[in-house]
XYZ file of C-alpha atoms in Angstrom:
319
model
C 54.702 78.783 75.921
C 53.629 75.176 75.301
C 50.627 74.270 73.154
C 48.760 73.224 76.285
C 49.018 76.693 77.791
C 46.250 79.147 76.835
C 47.148 82.409 75.158
C 46.619 85.576 77.165
C 44.041 86.528 74.535
C 42.362 83.114 74.428
C 38.576 83.436 74.304
C 36.693 82.951 77.513
C 33.622 80.727 77.424
C 30.498 81.888 79.195
C 27.049 80.391 79.549
C 23.815 82.418 79.469
C 20.189 81.385 79.875
C 17.148 83.016 78.300
C 14.470 81.606 80.614
C 10.954 82.249 79.355
C 7.589 81.716 81.013
C 4.072 82.958 80.298
C 1.307 84.198 82.486
C -1.960 84.526 80.579
C -1.398 87.947 79.061
C 2.285 88.528 79.668
C 5.252 86.530 78.388
C 8.091 86.864 80.862
C 11.860 86.493 81.044
C 13.866 85.809 84.193
C 16.489 88.487 84.889
C 19.259 89.003 87.427
C 21.191 92.111 88.508
C 24.573 92.530 86.797
C 27.237 94.477 88.653
C 29.571 97.000 87.073
C 27.230 98.085 84.262
C 26.441 101.642 83.149
C 23.457 103.285 84.772
C 20.197 101.813 83.559
C 21.809 98.633 82.199
C 22.027 96.516 85.354
C 19.384 93.978 84.250
C 20.706 90.875 82.556
C 20.277 87.169 82.000
C 21.456 84.447 84.380
C 25.001 83.716 83.260
C 28.394 82.498 84.359
C 31.653 81.065 83.016
C 32.184 77.468 82.036
C 34.206 75.937 84.872
C 36.451 72.844 84.928
C 34.002 71.157 87.296
C 31.179 71.383 84.729
C 30.975 68.056 82.843
C 29.005 69.600 79.940
C 27.942 73.042 78.770
C 24.292 72.365 79.592
C 25.000 71.059 83.089
C 27.188 74.083 83.725
C 24.343 76.322 82.605
C 21.856 74.562 84.877
C 24.241 74.937 87.809
C 24.603 78.693 87.255
C 20.843 79.172 86.877
C 20.073 77.315 90.104
C 22.780 79.245 91.937
C 21.603 82.664 90.740
C 17.828 82.235 90.587
C 16.845 79.081 92.469
C 15.065 77.972 89.291
C 15.339 74.336 88.189
C 15.232 74.122 84.391
C 13.204 71.656 82.367
C 13.136 72.159 78.575
C 16.455 73.583 77.375
C 17.940 73.956 73.901
C 21.129 75.601 72.704
C 20.312 78.902 71.052
C 23.402 80.536 69.582
C 27.069 81.262 70.296
C 27.922 84.947 70.626
C 31.580 85.811 70.111
C 32.125 89.403 69.021
C 35.333 91.054 70.141
C 35.061 93.500 73.034
C 32.075 91.686 74.554
C 34.397 91.616 77.562
C 36.783 94.482 78.218
C 40.448 93.758 78.755
C 42.521 95.377 81.466
C 44.238 98.736 81.146
C 46.260 98.824 77.950
C 44.984 95.428 76.774
C 43.372 94.746 73.446
C 39.678 93.861 73.743
C 39.191 90.133 74.141
C 36.979 87.710 72.311
C 34.557 86.280 74.864
C 32.441 83.392 73.664
C 29.047 83.050 75.288
C 26.863 80.042 74.555
C 23.243 81.072 75.030
C 20.439 78.648 75.785
C 16.667 78.925 75.528
C 14.736 77.468 78.464
C 10.951 77.213 78.815
C 9.474 76.895 82.300
C 6.311 77.477 84.255
C 6.764 80.573 86.312
C 7.861 79.983 89.897
C 8.999 82.339 92.635
C 12.668 83.111 91.911
C 15.490 83.780 94.344
C 15.561 87.187 96.006
C 18.019 88.808 93.579
C 16.246 87.690 90.385
C 12.937 88.835 88.929
C 10.443 87.987 86.209
C 9.995 90.807 83.698
C 7.680 91.166 80.717
C 9.756 90.724 77.588
C 7.833 93.670 76.100
C 9.678 95.768 78.691
C 12.696 95.322 76.392
C 10.848 95.183 73.052
C 7.608 97.207 73.413
C 7.146 97.505 69.630
C 6.913 93.686 69.371
C 3.527 93.671 71.128
C 0.992 94.205 68.344
C -2.023 93.156 70.409
C -2.781 96.707 71.532
C -2.948 99.923 69.535
C 0.527 101.472 69.545
C 0.162 103.540 66.372
C 1.803 106.662 67.821
C 4.852 104.750 69.076
C 5.255 102.841 65.816
C 4.863 106.055 63.825
C 7.590 107.658 65.938
C 9.945 104.706 65.332
C 9.120 104.781 61.606
C 9.877 108.502 61.409
C 13.273 108.076 63.063
C 14.154 105.128 60.854
C 13.126 107.118 57.787
C 15.395 109.976 58.866
C 18.256 107.498 59.313
C 17.616 106.068 55.854
C 17.601 109.529 54.266
C 20.939 110.318 55.930
C 22.704 107.576 53.945
C 25.689 108.607 51.872
C 24.288 107.703 48.443
C 20.962 107.110 46.665
C 21.714 103.388 46.494
C 22.446 103.234 50.227
C 19.238 105.153 50.948
C 17.246 102.685 48.850
C 18.800 99.701 50.654
C 17.993 101.221 54.032
C 14.373 101.924 53.075
C 14.010 98.397 51.702
C 15.396 96.952 54.913
C 12.994 99.012 57.015
C 10.074 97.784 54.928
C 11.168 94.168 55.247
C 11.746 94.173 59.002
C 8.923 96.446 60.158
C 6.316 95.408 57.617
C 6.087 98.732 55.819
C 5.136 99.227 52.174
C 2.674 96.343 52.173
C 5.225 93.655 53.053
C 3.339 92.642 56.204
C 4.490 92.158 59.793
C 6.503 88.996 60.403
C 6.493 88.304 64.146
C 9.598 86.108 63.871
C 11.911 88.968 62.793
C 12.617 90.083 66.372
C 16.405 90.001 66.020
C 16.382 91.732 62.630
C 14.268 94.575 64.033
C 16.524 95.011 67.060
C 19.681 94.971 64.934
C 18.185 97.543 62.569
C 17.357 99.848 65.489
C 20.874 99.289 66.846
C 22.473 100.194 63.510
C 20.279 103.286 63.308
C 21.438 104.340 66.793
C 17.923 104.202 68.260
C 18.602 101.928 71.252
C 20.608 102.792 74.384
C 23.158 100.065 73.644
C 24.025 101.955 70.465
C 24.310 105.327 72.185
C 20.736 106.651 72.211
C 19.538 108.419 75.340
C 18.170 105.721 77.718
C 15.328 107.924 78.927
C 14.245 108.894 75.422
C 14.641 105.552 73.668
C 13.320 103.261 76.412
C 9.765 104.499 75.838
C 9.888 103.597 72.145
C 12.467 100.853 71.690
C 12.657 99.300 75.145
C 14.912 99.201 78.167
C 18.545 98.211 77.683
C 20.180 95.160 79.237
C 23.704 94.321 80.340
C 26.352 93.445 77.721
C 24.624 91.991 74.631
C 21.909 90.234 76.624
C 19.119 92.053 74.793
C 20.465 90.647 71.529
C 20.355 87.183 73.104
C 16.781 87.777 74.219
C 15.782 88.960 70.736
C 17.317 85.815 69.245
C 15.360 83.650 71.701
C 12.045 85.396 71.068
C 12.353 85.011 67.310
C 13.283 81.349 67.750
C 10.319 80.668 70.028
C 7.832 82.519 67.810
C 8.909 80.379 64.890
C 9.093 77.176 66.883
C 5.507 77.271 68.194
C 4.347 76.902 64.590
C 5.926 73.493 64.062
C 6.628 72.076 67.538
C 4.253 71.955 70.540
C 6.649 73.865 72.800
C 3.865 76.205 73.955
C 2.625 73.390 76.195
C 5.889 73.571 78.158
C 4.548 76.914 79.393
C 0.999 75.742 80.153
C -0.275 74.122 83.364
C -1.266 70.432 83.094
C -4.878 71.421 82.335
C -6.170 74.609 80.744
C -9.064 76.014 78.738
C -8.877 76.758 75.028
C -9.297 80.430 75.869
C -6.252 80.316 78.148
C -4.230 78.555 75.457
C -5.171 81.214 72.896
C -4.207 84.038 75.241
C -0.775 82.486 75.841
C -0.186 82.002 72.108
C -1.239 85.615 71.485
C 1.060 86.842 74.247
C 4.023 84.936 72.801
C 3.421 85.951 69.190
C 2.361 89.519 69.988
C -0.657 89.295 67.669
C -4.376 88.740 68.188
C -6.082 85.708 66.654
C -9.684 85.059 65.664
C -11.239 82.891 68.365
C -13.143 80.435 66.179
C -10.334 80.084 63.647
C -7.877 79.369 66.439
C -10.137 76.696 67.931
C -10.641 75.052 64.553
C -6.882 75.033 64.057
C -6.243 73.386 67.444
C -8.957 70.789 66.798
C -7.618 70.044 63.301
C -4.079 69.573 64.614
C -5.272 67.178 67.330
C -2.991 68.814 69.884
C -5.338 68.680 72.895
C -8.025 66.468 74.367
C -10.845 67.126 76.802
C -10.689 66.132 80.442
C -13.678 65.421 82.666
C -13.134 68.644 84.591
C -14.590 72.102 84.041
C -13.707 75.491 85.481
C -15.756 78.557 86.294
C -12.682 80.815 86.573
C -13.080 82.148 83.019
C -15.690 84.701 84.116
C -18.482 83.246 81.986
C -20.148 79.892 81.835
C -18.051 76.902 82.968
C -15.412 75.892 80.409
C -14.061 72.446 79.735
C -10.469 71.864 80.802
C -8.127 70.427 78.185
C -4.716 68.770 78.268
C -1.941 68.300 75.755
C -2.044 65.033 73.772
C 1.530 63.775 74.020
C 0.696 61.008 71.543
C 0.796 63.676 68.825
C 4.601 63.659 69.096
C 4.585 60.115 67.698
C 1.874 60.695 65.107
C 3.607 63.282 62.909
C 6.951 65.062 62.715
C 5.837 68.722 63.036
C 2.824 69.028 65.349
C 2.834 72.770 65.919
C 0.335 75.621 66.016
C 0.366 76.923 62.457
C -1.006 80.375 63.186
C -3.833 81.295 60.811
C -3.093 83.981 58.275
C -6.337 85.874 58.971
C -5.205 87.417 62.230
C -6.665 90.368 64.053
C -4.480 93.428 63.647
């Protein structure tokens, strides 16, 4: 075999898109059906292999997304490269293959997708990440199962490490909830066997830890959500999800939906004003249900004024 010829076990390169949008109270991800998956795991992300005709990874990704969903992408950034062995099964008698998948994060304004794709709330897959509503019973149930997993460790030192990890990722023992630790929480639940991808009963675990997805697409989604939750604090990416004009109340509801936490109204408005991220328009709207509200728009000049013009979420949150 010459050096130019690929090995039979050469890694395959795939492209996957985590496409996020936001209606006022519900952050959404665009999903497609994935054939050949176990029952209950047929939902996945738009994806396809890198082909010789694709001039770049990103243009190949855009081509697959348009083909599968009819969605034209705007803001796109490379997220992570996933390359664990056995992500793709080999044929009968073959050793599991390494399959590299380059995942991208895309932010769009929600549009009607192609017939086979659908917008889903991302809390469908991570219900415990939504801290806006009271979910004490569900969180207590997750905590109890994680505690049982920690106690089942083989040594006192291992038990201590597991309990410490639970406290760090889920905010127990006074450490506080960090909304950016989406991937760490999912991986902890996976290691503890509490998600369907790790062998838990889909019917039982979906109520507490969310619905499964095809392959490792839920891990990709968790990576994207953590990235976005961190990014809105130092870059104005939230405005990629907003219409051209909006009220401050609408902006707050989108930020709350993305972060999964409630914010104090007046503190949020002072923060936005201090950051100089928006400016008033001449228009008002009566669609808020109360008195007419002034419509705002994003000040793009802020991108030139300072290097990190994001929404630094106030520490005195609600909940």
